[in-house]
Amino acid sequence: MRLSFLYSLLAIVVPAVLADWQFRSRSDLAVPRLNITIPATKDVEQGYLFVAPFAGFEDDAHHQYGPRQAGPYIFRDNGDLVWSGYGYYSIWATNFQKVRWNGRDVLASFEGDHNPLYGHGHGHITFLDQHYETIRELRAGHHKISDKHEFHVIDEKTALIQIYQPVPRDLSKFGAKPDQQWIVDAIFQELDIETGKVLFEWSSLDHISPAESVLPINPGQAGSGYNSSDAWDYYHINSVDKDKAGNYLLSARDACTVHKVNGTDGSIIWRLDGKRSSFKLGKGVKFCFQHHARFLHQEGDIEIISLYDNSAHGSEDEPGKGIHTAKTSSGKIIKLNTTSWTAELVQGFYPPDGLLSKSQGSTQVLPNRNVLVNWGSEGAMTEYLPNGTAIFHAYMDSGFLDLGVENYRAYRYNWTGLPNEDPAIAAFVDDETVSIYVSWNGDTETHTWRFFGYDDDGKRTHLGDVTRKSFETSLHVPEKDILFVSAEAIGASDSILRTTRLAPSRPEILKVEPGRRYTSFQNDAEQYPLV
């Protein structure tokens, strides 16, 4: 009785990370839950969902914003966890993806500092292999620091990154006062991944006038220019791609323009939208504050690209505090004709819930031609058929906090993971039953879990096999003086992939009830019951 009271008291005062207890074998994990409003149909592309949700607002004395464990995650369509990257990447991680490097699949993510007020991040790219071990860290060259916005692998050998470099300039002809002298030189580099050597570098101030910005230096919506930390971010690169001819595609958010750049001399080949568009825009093409522009197809004078059209800056829902150019954000596929110089909307992908995101976002065209759109600061993602029909939609809430969750980009990939760490196992005994739980963070290959029990003489007994259907697998058996348990991960070919350690059977203290959320107090005990 006294022990039960002690554990009840601990449940009140310990952090929500522990009290959440989604997984009995991993009580340390408080994983963001997917709030799925359109369940995945049979037509979704194969593969897992790759996201890196984080809190869009800072905690204060009265509120906590989720997720508590921000970081890279891999999920199945039904919201089941495959891998929690919490603790694998340090500080702040985003743009989490699978890439091909030297003929093998690896994980890559930006990790570093995050400045949400100015939309910048400074750090490096870290690679993990299929065993979730760090195998490479890639940094910008020429004494510069990588920004968070872009990491994109080209032909398995090189990578595109971008850099926000504050520099002093005379900005008087752009409406600046004498003491407003700082501007961001938006730079991108192409690097050799193996050596880190800079193969190409491009600077916006060498090629794009600040007059093309849609956010002038005053009133300071993109930085006021008074110091290097508040430099005017007139251009704001947030994506870079490269075509087979060696030319580059840049998304310039604060110019509301996509530029095609010559891969030899850096000159501008064409501009799409913005103040100096090379193309006449057809119905539905116009975009602004966009993200994630990608080449899709090029043949003769036809070029097809995709992008994410935010159509918002500053605020999604406060009139007068933001710039809105459309009612909702959208994913777009656009066809360009460089003979007639016309741009045509091939297909738009519009949100099921009228979402308008002031920042972030992505549009990924999948191998089966479905399209996965990530709604950035709205913390949601949707998969569509090529005709624009939504066949999956989910919000990335935190499960027990449900507020302020954002996600920079979302991707879908096939992935094979076989962790180096051993599986986790835990057993709890009450008056009649031993309940055994096992999980293996990041494993994609286990087909069956085989459970064993040990008595006080050390004799091992086979307790049963359970088909693995989720992140955590459980077996419940009558109490038979089982002092320790273990389990074997069995692959599809009936091979033993890994064996757990021996875990003791511990008394059941806090009984987990299906469907009930366990959380720490935020306001009062009646609203947030624990035990």
Coordinates of C-alpha atoms in Angstrom, one line a residue, residues 35-440:
N35 CA -3.9 12.3 -35.5
I36 CA -5.1 10.6 -38.7
T37 CA -8.2 12.2 -40.1
I38 CA -8.1 10.5 -43.5
P39 CA -6.9 6.9 -43.0
A40 CA -4.5 5.6 -45.7
T41 CA -6.3 3.9 -48.6
K42 CA -4.8 1.0 -50.5
D43 CA -3.6 3.5 -53.1
V44 CA -0.9 5.1 -50.9
E45 CA 2.6 4.6 -52.0
Q46 CA 4.7 1.9 -50.3
G47 CA 7.1 3.0 -47.6
Y48 CA 7.3 4.8 -44.3
L49 CA 6.7 8.4 -43.3
F50 CA 9.8 10.4 -42.4
V51 CA 9.2 13.5 -40.3
A52 CA 10.9 15.7 -37.6
P53 CA 8.2 17.5 -35.6
F54 CA 9.1 20.2 -33.1
A55 CA 7.3 22.8 -30.9
G56 CA 6.5 25.9 -32.8
F57 CA 6.0 27.9 -29.6
E58 CA 8.2 28.3 -26.5
D59 CA 6.9 26.9 -23.2
D60 CA 5.8 29.5 -20.6
A61 CA 4.6 29.3 -17.0
H62 CA 1.1 28.2 -18.0
H63 CA 1.5 26.1 -21.2
Q64 CA 3.7 23.4 -22.5
Y65 CA 3.9 23.0 -26.3
G66 CA 4.7 19.6 -27.9
P67 CA 6.2 17.4 -28.8
R68 CA 8.2 16.9 -25.6
Q69 CA 10.7 14.8 -27.6
A70 CA 11.3 16.8 -30.8
G71 CA 13.4 14.9 -33.3
P72 CA 13.4 12.7 -36.4
Y73 CA 10.8 9.9 -36.5
I74 CA 9.8 7.1 -38.9
F75 CA 6.1 6.1 -38.8
R76 CA 3.8 3.7 -40.6
D77 CA 0.6 5.0 -42.2
N78 CA -1.4 3.9 -39.2
G79 CA 0.7 6.1 -36.9
D80 CA 2.7 3.2 -35.5
L81 CA 6.3 4.1 -34.6
V82 CA 9.1 2.5 -36.5
W83 CA 12.0 4.6 -35.1
S84 CA 12.5 7.4 -32.6
G85 CA 15.5 9.4 -33.4
Y86 CA 15.3 11.3 -30.2
G87 CA 18.8 11.4 -28.7
Y88 CA 20.4 10.3 -32.0
Y89 CA 20.5 13.8 -33.3
S90 CA 21.5 16.6 -30.9
I91 CA 20.0 20.0 -30.2
W92 CA 17.5 20.7 -33.1
A93 CA 17.0 18.5 -36.1
T94 CA 15.1 18.9 -39.3
N95 CA 14.8 18.0 -43.0
F96 CA 15.1 14.3 -42.0
Q97 CA 15.3 12.0 -45.0
K98 CA 16.6 8.8 -46.6
V99 CA 19.3 9.4 -49.2
R100 CA 21.5 7.3 -51.5
W101 CA 25.2 7.7 -50.9
N102 CA 27.8 5.5 -52.7
G103 CA 25.2 2.9 -53.5
R104 CA 23.6 2.4 -50.2
D105 CA 20.6 3.9 -48.3
V106 CA 21.5 6.1 -45.3
L107 CA 19.6 8.5 -43.1
A108 CA 20.5 12.2 -43.2
S109 CA 19.3 15.2 -41.1
F110 CA 20.3 18.7 -40.3
E111 CA 21.2 19.2 -36.7
G112 CA 22.2 22.4 -34.9
D113 CA 20.9 25.7 -33.6
H114 CA 17.4 27.1 -34.5
N115 CA 16.4 30.7 -34.6
P116 CA 12.6 30.6 -35.2
L117 CA 12.2 34.4 -35.1
Y118 CA 14.3 34.8 -38.2
G119 CA 13.8 31.4 -39.8
H120 CA 17.5 30.4 -39.7
G121 CA 19.4 27.5 -38.4
H122 CA 23.1 26.9 -38.2
G123 CA 24.8 23.5 -37.9
H124 CA 25.7 20.5 -40.1
I125 CA 24.4 17.4 -41.7
T126 CA 24.7 14.0 -40.0
F127 CA 24.5 10.6 -41.7
L128 CA 23.4 7.4 -40.0
D129 CA 23.7 3.9 -41.5
Q130 CA 21.0 1.2 -41.4
H131 CA 22.2 0.3 -38.0
Y132 CA 21.6 3.9 -36.8
E133 CA 25.3 4.5 -36.3
T134 CA 26.8 7.9 -37.2
I135 CA 29.0 7.5 -40.3
R136 CA 29.5 11.1 -41.6
E137 CA 29.1 14.7 -40.6
L138 CA 29.1 17.2 -43.5
R139 CA 29.8 20.9 -43.0
A140 CA 29.8 23.9 -45.3
G141 CA 33.1 24.9 -46.9
H142 CA 35.0 28.2 -47.3
H143 CA 34.7 29.1 -43.5
K144 CA 30.9 29.2 -43.6
I145 CA 28.1 27.5 -41.6
S146 CA 25.4 25.3 -43.1
D147 CA 21.8 26.5 -42.7
K148 CA 18.9 24.2 -42.0
H149 CA 16.8 24.8 -45.1
E150 CA 18.5 22.5 -47.7
F151 CA 20.3 19.3 -47.9
H152 CA 19.8 17.5 -51.2
V153 CA 21.9 14.6 -52.6
I154 CA 22.7 14.6 -56.3
D155 CA 23.8 11.4 -58.1
E156 CA 24.8 9.7 -54.8
K157 CA 28.1 11.7 -54.7
T158 CA 27.5 15.4 -54.1
A159 CA 25.2 17.4 -51.9
L160 CA 23.5 20.8 -52.1
I161 CA 23.4 23.0 -49.0
Q162 CA 22.6 26.6 -48.4
I163 CA 24.1 29.3 -46.2
Y164 CA 22.8 32.6 -44.8
Q165 CA 25.8 35.0 -44.7
P166 CA 25.2 38.5 -43.2
V167 CA 27.4 41.1 -44.8
P168 CA 27.6 45.0 -44.6
R169 CA 26.5 46.9 -47.7
D170 CA 25.3 50.4 -48.6
L171 CA 21.6 49.8 -48.7
S172 CA 20.5 53.5 -49.1
K173 CA 19.0 53.0 -52.6
F174 CA 16.7 50.3 -51.2
G175 CA 15.2 52.7 -48.6
A176 CA 17.6 52.0 -45.8
K177 CA 18.6 54.5 -43.2
P178 CA 22.4 55.2 -42.8
D179 CA 22.6 52.8 -39.9
Q180 CA 20.8 50.0 -41.7
Q181 CA 23.8 48.4 -43.4
W182 CA 23.4 44.6 -42.9
I183 CA 21.9 42.3 -45.6
V184 CA 21.9 38.5 -45.9
D185 CA 23.9 37.2 -48.9
A186 CA 22.0 34.0 -49.7
I187 CA 24.6 31.4 -50.7
F188 CA 24.4 27.8 -51.8
Q189 CA 27.2 25.3 -52.3
E190 CA 27.6 21.9 -54.0
L191 CA 29.9 19.7 -51.9
D192 CA 31.6 16.4 -52.5
I193 CA 30.1 14.3 -49.7
E194 CA 33.2 12.1 -49.2
T195 CA 35.8 14.9 -49.0
G196 CA 33.7 18.0 -48.2
K197 CA 35.3 19.9 -51.1
V198 CA 33.3 22.8 -52.5
L199 CA 32.6 22.1 -56.1
F200 CA 30.4 25.1 -56.8
E201 CA 29.3 28.2 -54.9
W202 CA 26.7 30.8 -55.8
S203 CA 26.0 34.1 -54.1
S204 CA 22.6 35.9 -54.4
L205 CA 24.2 39.4 -54.2
D206 CA 26.4 38.7 -57.2
H207 CA 23.3 38.0 -59.3
I208 CA 20.0 39.2 -57.8
S209 CA 19.3 42.8 -56.8
P210 CA 17.7 43.4 -53.4
A211 CA 15.1 45.4 -55.4
E212 CA 13.5 42.0 -56.4
S213 CA 12.5 41.3 -52.8
V214 CA 8.8 41.4 -51.9
L215 CA 9.8 42.2 -48.3
P216 CA 11.5 45.6 -48.2
I217 CA 14.0 46.5 -45.6
N218 CA 11.4 48.7 -43.9
P219 CA 9.2 47.9 -41.9
G220 CA 11.6 45.0 -41.2
Q221 CA 9.5 42.0 -41.9
A222 CA 12.6 40.1 -43.1
G223 CA 15.1 41.8 -40.9
S224 CA 15.8 45.5 -40.3
G225 CA 19.5 45.6 -41.2
Y226 CA 20.8 47.3 -38.0
N227 CA 23.2 44.5 -37.1
S228 CA 24.4 41.2 -38.4
S229 CA 21.9 39.2 -36.3
D230 CA 19.0 41.3 -37.8
A231 CA 20.3 41.4 -41.4
W232 CA 17.8 42.1 -44.1
D233 CA 17.0 38.6 -45.6
Y234 CA 15.9 39.9 -49.0
Y235 CA 16.2 36.6 -50.9
H236 CA 16.0 33.6 -48.5
I237 CA 17.0 30.5 -50.3
N238 CA 15.0 27.5 -48.9
S239 CA 15.6 24.9 -51.6
V240 CA 18.2 24.0 -54.3
D241 CA 18.0 21.3 -57.0
K242 CA 20.2 20.4 -59.9
D243 CA 19.3 19.0 -63.3
K244 CA 21.2 16.6 -65.7
A245 CA 22.6 19.6 -67.6
G246 CA 24.3 20.9 -64.5
N247 CA 22.0 23.9 -63.9
Y248 CA 20.3 24.7 -60.6
L249 CA 16.8 25.5 -59.4
L250 CA 16.5 27.9 -56.5
S251 CA 13.5 28.8 -54.4
A252 CA 13.8 32.4 -53.2
R253 CA 11.1 32.7 -50.5
D254 CA 11.3 36.5 -49.9
A255 CA 11.4 37.3 -53.6
C256 CA 8.4 35.0 -54.3
T257 CA 10.4 33.6 -57.2
V258 CA 11.9 30.4 -58.5
H259 CA 15.2 30.9 -60.4
K260 CA 17.0 28.7 -62.8
V261 CA 20.7 29.3 -62.5
N262 CA 23.5 28.5 -65.0
G263 CA 25.7 25.9 -63.5
T264 CA 28.8 27.3 -65.1
D265 CA 28.8 31.1 -64.5
G266 CA 25.9 31.4 -62.0
S267 CA 23.9 33.7 -64.3
I268 CA 20.1 33.7 -64.3
I269 CA 18.6 31.6 -67.1
W270 CA 14.9 32.4 -66.1
R271 CA 12.7 33.7 -63.4
L272 CA 9.3 32.2 -62.5
D273 CA 6.9 34.6 -60.8
G274 CA 8.0 37.5 -58.6
K275 CA 8.7 41.0 -59.8
R276 CA 10.5 40.0 -63.0
S277 CA 9.0 36.8 -64.2
S278 CA 10.2 35.4 -67.5
F279 CA 6.9 33.6 -68.0
K280 CA 3.3 34.6 -68.5
L281 CA 1.5 32.8 -65.7
G282 CA -1.6 30.7 -66.4
K283 CA -4.5 30.3 -64.0
G284 CA -3.5 28.9 -60.6
V285 CA 0.3 29.1 -61.2
K286 CA 1.0 32.2 -59.1
F287 CA 2.7 31.5 -55.7
C288 CA 4.5 33.4 -53.0
F289 CA 6.7 32.6 -50.0
Q290 CA 7.1 29.1 -51.5
H291 CA 9.4 26.2 -50.5
H292 CA 10.9 23.0 -51.9
A293 CA 11.1 23.6 -55.6
R294 CA 12.2 20.5 -57.6
F295 CA 12.9 19.6 -61.2
L296 CA 10.6 16.8 -62.3
H297 CA 11.0 16.5 -66.1
Q298 CA 12.9 18.3 -68.8
E299 CA 12.6 17.7 -72.5
G300 CA 13.3 20.2 -75.2
D301 CA 11.6 23.5 -74.4
I302 CA 9.4 21.9 -71.7
E303 CA 10.4 21.9 -68.1
I304 CA 8.1 20.5 -65.3
I305 CA 8.7 21.5 -61.7
S306 CA 7.0 21.0 -58.3
L307 CA 6.9 23.3 -55.3
Y308 CA 5.1 24.1 -52.1
D309 CA 3.1 27.3 -52.3
N310 CA 2.8 28.8 -48.8
S311 CA 0.9 31.9 -49.9
A312 CA 1.5 33.3 -46.4
H313 CA 4.1 35.2 -44.4
G314 CA 4.0 36.3 -40.8
S315 CA 0.8 34.9 -39.6
E316 CA -1.7 32.2 -40.8
D317 CA -4.8 33.5 -39.0
E318 CA -4.3 37.1 -37.6
P319 CA -5.7 39.7 -40.0
G320 CA -3.3 42.6 -40.5
K321 CA -0.3 40.7 -39.0
G322 CA 0.7 38.7 -42.1
I323 CA 0.7 38.7 -45.9
H324 CA -1.7 36.3 -47.5
T325 CA -1.8 35.8 -51.3
A326 CA -4.3 32.9 -51.4
K327 CA -6.9 31.4 -49.1
T328 CA -4.9 28.2 -48.5
S329 CA -1.4 26.8 -49.1
S330 CA -1.0 24.1 -51.7
G331 CA 1.4 21.8 -53.5
K332 CA 1.8 22.6 -57.2
I333 CA 3.1 20.9 -60.3
I334 CA 3.9 23.5 -63.0
K335 CA 4.7 23.1 -66.7
L336 CA 7.0 25.7 -68.2
N337 CA 7.5 26.3 -72.0
T338 CA 10.7 28.2 -72.7
T339 CA 9.7 28.9 -76.3
S340 CA 6.3 30.5 -75.7
W341 CA 7.4 31.6 -72.2
T342 CA 4.2 30.4 -70.6
A343 CA 3.7 28.6 -67.3
E344 CA 0.7 26.3 -66.8
L345 CA -0.6 24.6 -63.6
V346 CA -0.6 20.9 -64.3
Q347 CA -2.1 20.0 -60.9
G348 CA -2.7 21.6 -57.6
F349 CA -3.0 19.8 -54.3
Y350 CA -5.1 21.6 -51.8
P351 CA -5.5 20.9 -48.1
P352 CA -8.5 19.0 -46.7
D353 CA -8.9 21.4 -43.8
G354 CA -8.2 24.8 -45.4
L355 CA -4.6 25.0 -44.1
L356 CA -2.5 28.1 -44.6
S357 CA 1.1 27.8 -43.4
K358 CA 3.2 30.9 -42.7
S359 CA 6.5 28.9 -42.9
Q360 CA 8.0 25.6 -44.0
G361 CA 6.4 23.0 -46.2
S362 CA 7.3 20.4 -48.9
T363 CA 5.9 18.7 -52.0
Q364 CA 7.3 15.2 -52.8
V365 CA 6.3 13.5 -56.0
L366 CA 6.5 9.8 -55.2
P367 CA 7.6 6.9 -57.5
N368 CA 3.9 5.9 -58.3
R369 CA 3.2 9.6 -59.1
N370 CA 1.2 10.1 -55.9
V371 CA 2.2 13.4 -54.1
L372 CA 2.9 13.9 -50.4
V373 CA 2.4 17.4 -49.2
N374 CA 3.7 18.6 -45.9
W375 CA 1.9 21.7 -44.4
G376 CA 4.9 23.1 -42.6
S377 CA 4.0 25.3 -39.6
E378 CA 0.5 23.7 -39.6
G379 CA 2.0 20.4 -38.5
A380 CA 0.1 18.2 -41.0
M381 CA 0.7 16.1 -44.1
T382 CA -1.4 14.7 -46.9
E383 CA -0.9 12.1 -49.6
Y384 CA -2.8 12.6 -52.9
L385 CA -3.5 10.6 -56.0
P386 CA -2.1 12.3 -59.1
N387 CA -5.5 13.9 -59.8
G388 CA -5.5 15.7 -56.4
T389 CA -7.7 13.3 -54.4
A390 CA -6.6 13.1 -50.8
I391 CA -6.0 9.5 -49.7
F392 CA -4.2 10.1 -46.4
H393 CA -4.2 13.0 -44.0
A394 CA -2.6 13.3 -40.5
Y395 CA -1.7 15.9 -38.0
M396 CA 1.5 15.6 -36.0
D397 CA 0.2 16.3 -32.5
S398 CA 2.1 15.3 -29.4
G399 CA -0.5 12.9 -27.9
F400 CA -0.8 14.6 -24.6
L401 CA 0.0 18.3 -25.3
D402 CA -1.5 18.8 -28.8
L403 CA -0.3 22.3 -29.3
G404 CA 2.2 24.1 -31.5
V405 CA 3.6 21.2 -33.5
E406 CA 5.4 22.0 -36.7
N407 CA 7.3 20.0 -39.3
Y408 CA 9.7 21.5 -41.9
R409 CA 9.4 18.7 -44.5
A410 CA 7.8 15.3 -44.8
Y411 CA 8.9 12.4 -47.0
R412 CA 7.9 8.8 -47.8
Y413 CA 10.6 6.2 -48.4
N414 CA 11.2 2.5 -48.3
W415 CA 13.8 1.7 -45.6
T416 CA 15.5 -1.3 -44.0
G417 CA 16.6 -0.8 -40.4
L418 CA 18.5 -3.3 -38.3
P419 CA 19.7 -1.6 -35.1
N420 CA 23.0 -2.4 -33.4
E421 CA 21.5 -2.0 -30.0
D422 CA 19.7 -4.9 -28.4
P423 CA 15.9 -5.0 -28.2
A424 CA 14.2 -3.7 -25.0
I425 CA 12.2 -6.1 -22.8
A426 CA 10.2 -5.6 -19.7
A427 CA 7.9 -7.9 -17.6
F428 CA 5.2 -7.0 -15.0
V429 CA 3.4 -9.4 -12.8
D430 CA 0.1 -9.1 -10.9
D431 CA -1.8 -11.7 -8.9
E432 CA -2.6 -13.8 -11.9
T433 CA -0.6 -12.8 -15.0
V434 CA 2.9 -12.1 -16.2
S435 CA 2.7 -9.4 -19.0
I436 CA 5.8 -9.3 -21.2
Y437 CA 6.6 -6.4 -23.6
V438 CA 9.4 -6.2 -26.2
S439 CA 10.4 -3.6 -28.7
W440 CA 13.4 -2.8 -31.0

